[in-house]
Amino acid sequence: MSIENKLRALAGIGAGWVMWLLVGLSVIVIAVAIERAIVLLYATDDIKELRRNLASALGRGDLVAARGLVVASRSLEAQVLAAGLGALPRGAAAVEERLASEAQLTKLTMERRLALLGTIGSNAPFIGLLGTVIGIIRAFHALDASGGQVSTALMAEIGEALTATAVGLFVALPAVALFNFFQRQIAGRVSRAEALGREMLSFVKDERRTLAVEESS
């Protein structure tokens, strides 16, 4: 069977399977969006209060209280800070490296499955366009078989073919919007975690500098 015959056989099936594929992709978009929203909402806490209490504890040199604060918080930012405090016995440089690595690992965790949204958002319009092309080919074959007579059924078939492109766009637009939204949310949270980490590191360096001065005197 030649490629042309295979394409004709595919066109004979119609664009219905493309529509079902797009429906399936829309379900995936909704599922990923809900799952990521739940993860982000769960990893949320009052960061201003955490920052204030953490600064107070570190200012007093109370590392036990500082660890208790970050462990008790379920926020993404607290998770990064907890990793930094865990490296405190190895020095300020180790704390800085641990904060940076934990921030990147946390970002990767939060971005899990977002690639699906980006991929669907990028390719759904082309899938819809494929359905339109298949439908138009089928309509032209039907037109040829009817001797050039344009019927209501033929026009309906062309309309169905064009609907596939519309459905592809309908799936793609929310997928792209959600992908960008979650990316911005995660980037903002990671930036806050890094900023809090630098603030915590300044307290650690100041404390060690103070201890060094006291020991030298």
Short mmCIF file of C-alpha atoms in Angstrom, two decimals:
data_model
loop_
_atom_site.label_atom_id
_atom_site.label_comp_id
_atom_site.label_asym_id
_atom_site.label_seq_id
_atom_site.Cartn_x
_atom_site.Cartn_y
_atom_site.Cartn_z
CA MET A 1 0.00 0.00 0.00
CA SER A 2 1.45 3.38 -1.02
CA ILE A 3 1.73 6.35 1.27
CA GLU A 4 -1.10 8.05 -0.61
CA ASN A 5 -3.40 5.10 -0.03
CA LYS A 6 -2.47 5.03 3.63
CA LEU A 7 -3.30 8.71 3.94
CA ARG A 8 -6.62 8.12 2.20
CA ALA A 9 -7.36 5.27 4.60
CA LEU A 10 -6.54 7.56 7.54
CA ALA A 11 -8.78 10.25 6.08
CA GLY A 12 -11.53 7.68 5.73
CA ILE A 13 -11.49 7.14 9.48
CA GLY A 14 -12.24 10.82 9.98
CA ALA A 15 -11.14 13.32 12.59
CA GLY A 16 -13.15 11.79 15.42
CA TRP A 17 -10.14 10.09 16.99
CA VAL A 18 -8.29 13.41 17.01
CA MET A 19 -11.15 14.97 18.95
CA TRP A 20 -11.05 12.16 21.51
CA LEU A 21 -7.28 12.57 21.80
CA LEU A 22 -7.74 16.28 22.52
CA VAL A 23 -10.39 15.49 25.12
CA GLY A 24 -7.93 13.12 26.78
CA LEU A 25 -5.24 15.80 26.76
CA SER A 26 -7.64 18.30 28.33
CA VAL A 27 -8.30 15.82 31.15
CA ILE A 28 -4.53 15.53 31.72
CA VAL A 29 -4.23 19.34 31.84
CA ILE A 30 -6.97 19.57 34.46
CA ALA A 31 -5.50 16.73 36.54
CA VAL A 32 -1.97 18.17 36.52
CA ALA A 33 -3.25 21.66 37.35
CA ILE A 34 -5.26 20.41 40.33
CA GLU A 35 -2.39 18.26 41.62
CA ARG A 36 0.18 21.07 41.35
CA ALA A 37 -2.22 23.57 42.94
CA ILE A 38 -2.72 21.24 45.92
CA VAL A 39 1.05 20.78 46.30
CA LEU A 40 1.71 24.53 46.20
CA LEU A 41 -1.14 25.35 48.56
CA TYR A 42 0.00 22.72 51.06
CA ALA A 43 3.57 24.10 50.96
CA THR A 44 2.35 27.57 51.95
CA ASP A 45 2.75 29.35 55.27
CA ASP A 46 2.96 32.85 56.72
CA ILE A 47 6.42 33.74 55.45
CA LYS A 48 6.45 37.20 57.04
CA GLU A 49 5.85 35.72 60.47
CA LEU A 50 8.40 32.98 59.84
CA ARG A 51 10.98 35.56 58.81
CA ARG A 52 10.29 37.71 61.85
CA ASN A 53 10.46 34.83 64.33
CA LEU A 54 13.51 33.33 62.67
CA ALA A 55 15.35 36.65 62.76
CA SER A 56 14.49 36.99 66.43
CA ALA A 57 15.76 33.48 67.25
CA LEU A 58 18.96 33.89 65.25
CA GLY A 59 19.52 37.34 66.72
CA ARG A 60 19.47 35.75 70.18
CA GLY A 61 21.74 32.98 68.98
CA ASP A 62 19.03 30.43 69.76
CA LEU A 63 19.65 27.86 67.03
CA VAL A 64 17.37 25.31 68.67
CA ALA A 65 14.43 27.69 68.41
CA ALA A 66 15.42 28.55 64.83
CA ARG A 67 15.41 24.88 63.84
CA GLY A 68 12.08 24.40 65.59
CA LEU A 69 10.55 27.23 63.58
CA VAL A 70 11.59 25.93 60.18
CA VAL A 71 10.73 22.32 61.01
CA ALA A 72 7.27 23.32 62.22
CA SER A 73 6.56 25.26 59.02
CA ARG A 74 5.33 23.32 55.99
CA SER A 75 6.36 26.00 53.50
CA LEU A 76 8.78 25.50 50.66
CA GLU A 77 10.93 28.32 52.02
CA ALA A 78 11.19 26.66 55.44
CA GLN A 79 12.30 23.42 53.82
CA VAL A 80 15.24 25.21 52.21
CA LEU A 81 16.13 26.98 55.47
CA ALA A 82 16.00 23.71 57.41
CA ALA A 83 18.56 22.22 55.04
CA GLY A 84 20.84 25.21 55.59
CA LEU A 85 20.55 25.00 59.37
CA GLY A 86 21.36 21.30 59.18
CA ALA A 87 24.73 22.16 57.62
CA LEU A 88 25.55 24.75 60.28
CA PRO A 89 28.11 22.58 62.18
CA ARG A 90 30.25 22.47 59.01
CA GLY A 91 30.52 26.24 58.76
CA ALA A 92 29.04 29.17 56.88
CA ALA A 93 30.36 28.03 53.50
CA ALA A 94 28.65 24.65 53.91
CA VAL A 95 25.42 26.41 54.89
CA GLU A 96 25.59 28.56 51.76
CA GLU A 97 26.18 25.55 49.50
CA ARG A 98 23.42 23.56 51.18
CA LEU A 99 20.93 26.41 50.79
CA ALA A 100 21.71 26.76 47.08
CA SER A 101 21.46 23.03 46.36
CA GLU A 102 18.26 22.59 48.39
CA ALA A 103 16.64 25.54 46.59
CA GLN A 104 17.35 23.94 43.21
CA LEU A 105 16.17 20.50 44.34
CA THR A 106 12.99 22.00 45.75
CA LYS A 107 12.39 23.87 42.50
CA LEU A 108 12.73 20.64 40.51
CA THR A 109 10.28 18.93 42.86
CA MET A 110 7.74 21.73 42.52
CA GLU A 111 8.09 21.75 38.71
CA ARG A 112 7.31 18.04 38.46
CA ARG A 113 4.73 17.29 35.72
CA LEU A 114 4.69 20.90 34.53
CA ALA A 115 6.48 19.74 31.38
CA LEU A 116 3.23 17.96 30.48
CA LEU A 117 1.38 21.29 30.52
CA GLY A 118 4.05 22.91 28.36
CA THR A 119 4.11 20.02 25.89
CA ILE A 120 0.34 19.88 25.57
CA GLY A 121 0.11 23.64 25.24
CA SER A 122 2.68 23.62 22.45
CA ASN A 123 1.32 20.66 20.49
CA ALA A 124 -2.46 20.68 20.96
CA PRO A 125 -3.00 23.26 18.16
CA PHE A 126 -1.03 21.07 15.74
CA ILE A 127 -3.02 18.02 16.77
CA GLY A 128 -6.21 19.97 16.13
CA LEU A 129 -4.84 21.12 12.78
CA LEU A 130 -4.09 17.49 11.90
CA GLY A 131 -7.72 16.67 12.58
CA THR A 132 -8.79 19.55 10.33
CA VAL A 133 -6.54 18.39 7.50
CA ILE A 134 -7.82 14.82 7.78
CA GLY A 135 -11.41 16.06 7.79
CA ILE A 136 -10.86 18.30 4.76
CA ILE A 137 -9.24 15.45 2.83
CA ARG A 138 -12.21 13.24 3.65
CA ALA A 139 -14.62 15.99 2.57
CA PHE A 140 -12.86 16.40 -0.77
CA HIS A 141 -12.96 12.66 -1.34
CA ALA A 142 -16.69 12.73 -0.62
CA LEU A 143 -17.08 15.67 -3.00
CA ASP A 144 -15.25 13.78 -5.71
CA ALA A 145 -17.38 10.69 -5.15
CA SER A 146 -20.57 12.75 -5.42
CA GLY A 147 -19.57 14.16 -8.77
CA GLY A 148 -18.99 17.65 -7.43
CA GLN A 149 -22.38 17.97 -5.76
CA VAL A 150 -22.14 20.00 -2.56
CA SER A 151 -24.54 18.61 0.02
CA THR A 152 -25.50 19.56 3.55
CA ALA A 153 -23.72 16.48 4.84
CA LEU A 154 -20.55 17.57 3.07
CA MET A 155 -20.70 21.04 4.62
CA ALA A 156 -21.29 19.48 8.03
CA GLU A 157 -18.20 17.33 7.53
CA ILE A 158 -16.11 20.39 6.69
CA GLY A 159 -17.48 22.14 9.78
CA GLU A 160 -16.54 19.16 11.92
CA ALA A 161 -13.02 19.24 10.46
CA LEU A 162 -12.61 22.92 11.33
CA THR A 163 -13.91 22.23 14.83
CA ALA A 164 -10.82 20.12 15.49
CA THR A 165 -8.58 23.18 15.19
CA ALA A 166 -10.83 25.15 17.55
CA VAL A 167 -10.75 22.32 20.10
CA GLY A 168 -6.95 22.16 19.81
CA LEU A 169 -6.71 25.86 20.63
CA PHE A 170 -9.24 25.47 23.42
CA VAL A 171 -7.00 22.82 25.01
CA ALA A 172 -3.73 24.68 24.35
CA LEU A 173 -4.60 28.11 25.71
CA PRO A 174 -5.42 27.02 29.30
CA ALA A 175 -2.44 24.64 29.30
CA VAL A 176 -0.03 27.44 28.38
CA ALA A 177 -1.64 29.86 30.85
CA LEU A 178 -1.43 27.32 33.69
CA PHE A 179 2.15 26.42 32.79
CA ASN A 180 3.20 30.08 32.95
CA PHE A 181 1.24 30.65 36.17
CA PHE A 182 2.83 27.73 38.02
CA GLN A 183 6.28 28.64 36.72
CA ARG A 184 5.91 32.19 38.06
CA GLN A 185 4.62 30.94 41.40
CA ILE A 186 7.48 28.48 41.81
CA ALA A 187 10.12 30.99 40.70
CA GLY A 188 8.79 33.51 43.23
CA ARG A 189 8.78 30.98 46.04
CA VAL A 190 12.33 29.84 45.26
CA SER A 191 13.52 33.46 45.10
CA ARG A 192 11.99 34.12 48.53
CA ALA A 193 13.63 30.99 49.90
CA GLU A 194 17.02 32.11 48.56
CA ALA A 195 16.54 35.60 50.00
CA LEU A 196 15.63 34.18 53.41
CA GLY A 197 18.60 31.87 53.17
CA ARG A 198 20.97 34.78 52.55
CA GLU A 199 19.44 36.62 55.48
CA MET A 200 19.90 33.60 57.72
CA LEU A 201 23.47 33.21 56.47
CA SER A 202 24.25 36.80 57.47
CA PHE A 203 23.17 36.01 61.04
CA VAL A 204 25.34 32.90 61.06
CA LYS A 205 28.40 34.79 59.79
CA ASP A 206 27.87 37.61 62.28
CA GLU A 207 27.59 35.12 65.14
CA ARG A 208 30.73 33.28 64.14
CA ARG A 209 32.56 36.59 63.71
CA THR A 210 31.47 37.62 67.21
CA LEU A 211 32.65 34.32 68.66
CA ALA A 212 36.01 34.68 66.94
CA VAL A 213 36.47 38.17 68.37
CA GLU A 214 35.56 36.99 71.87
CA GLU A 215 37.97 34.06 71.67
CA SER A 216 40.81 36.27 70.45
CA SER A 217 40.27 38.71 73.30
#
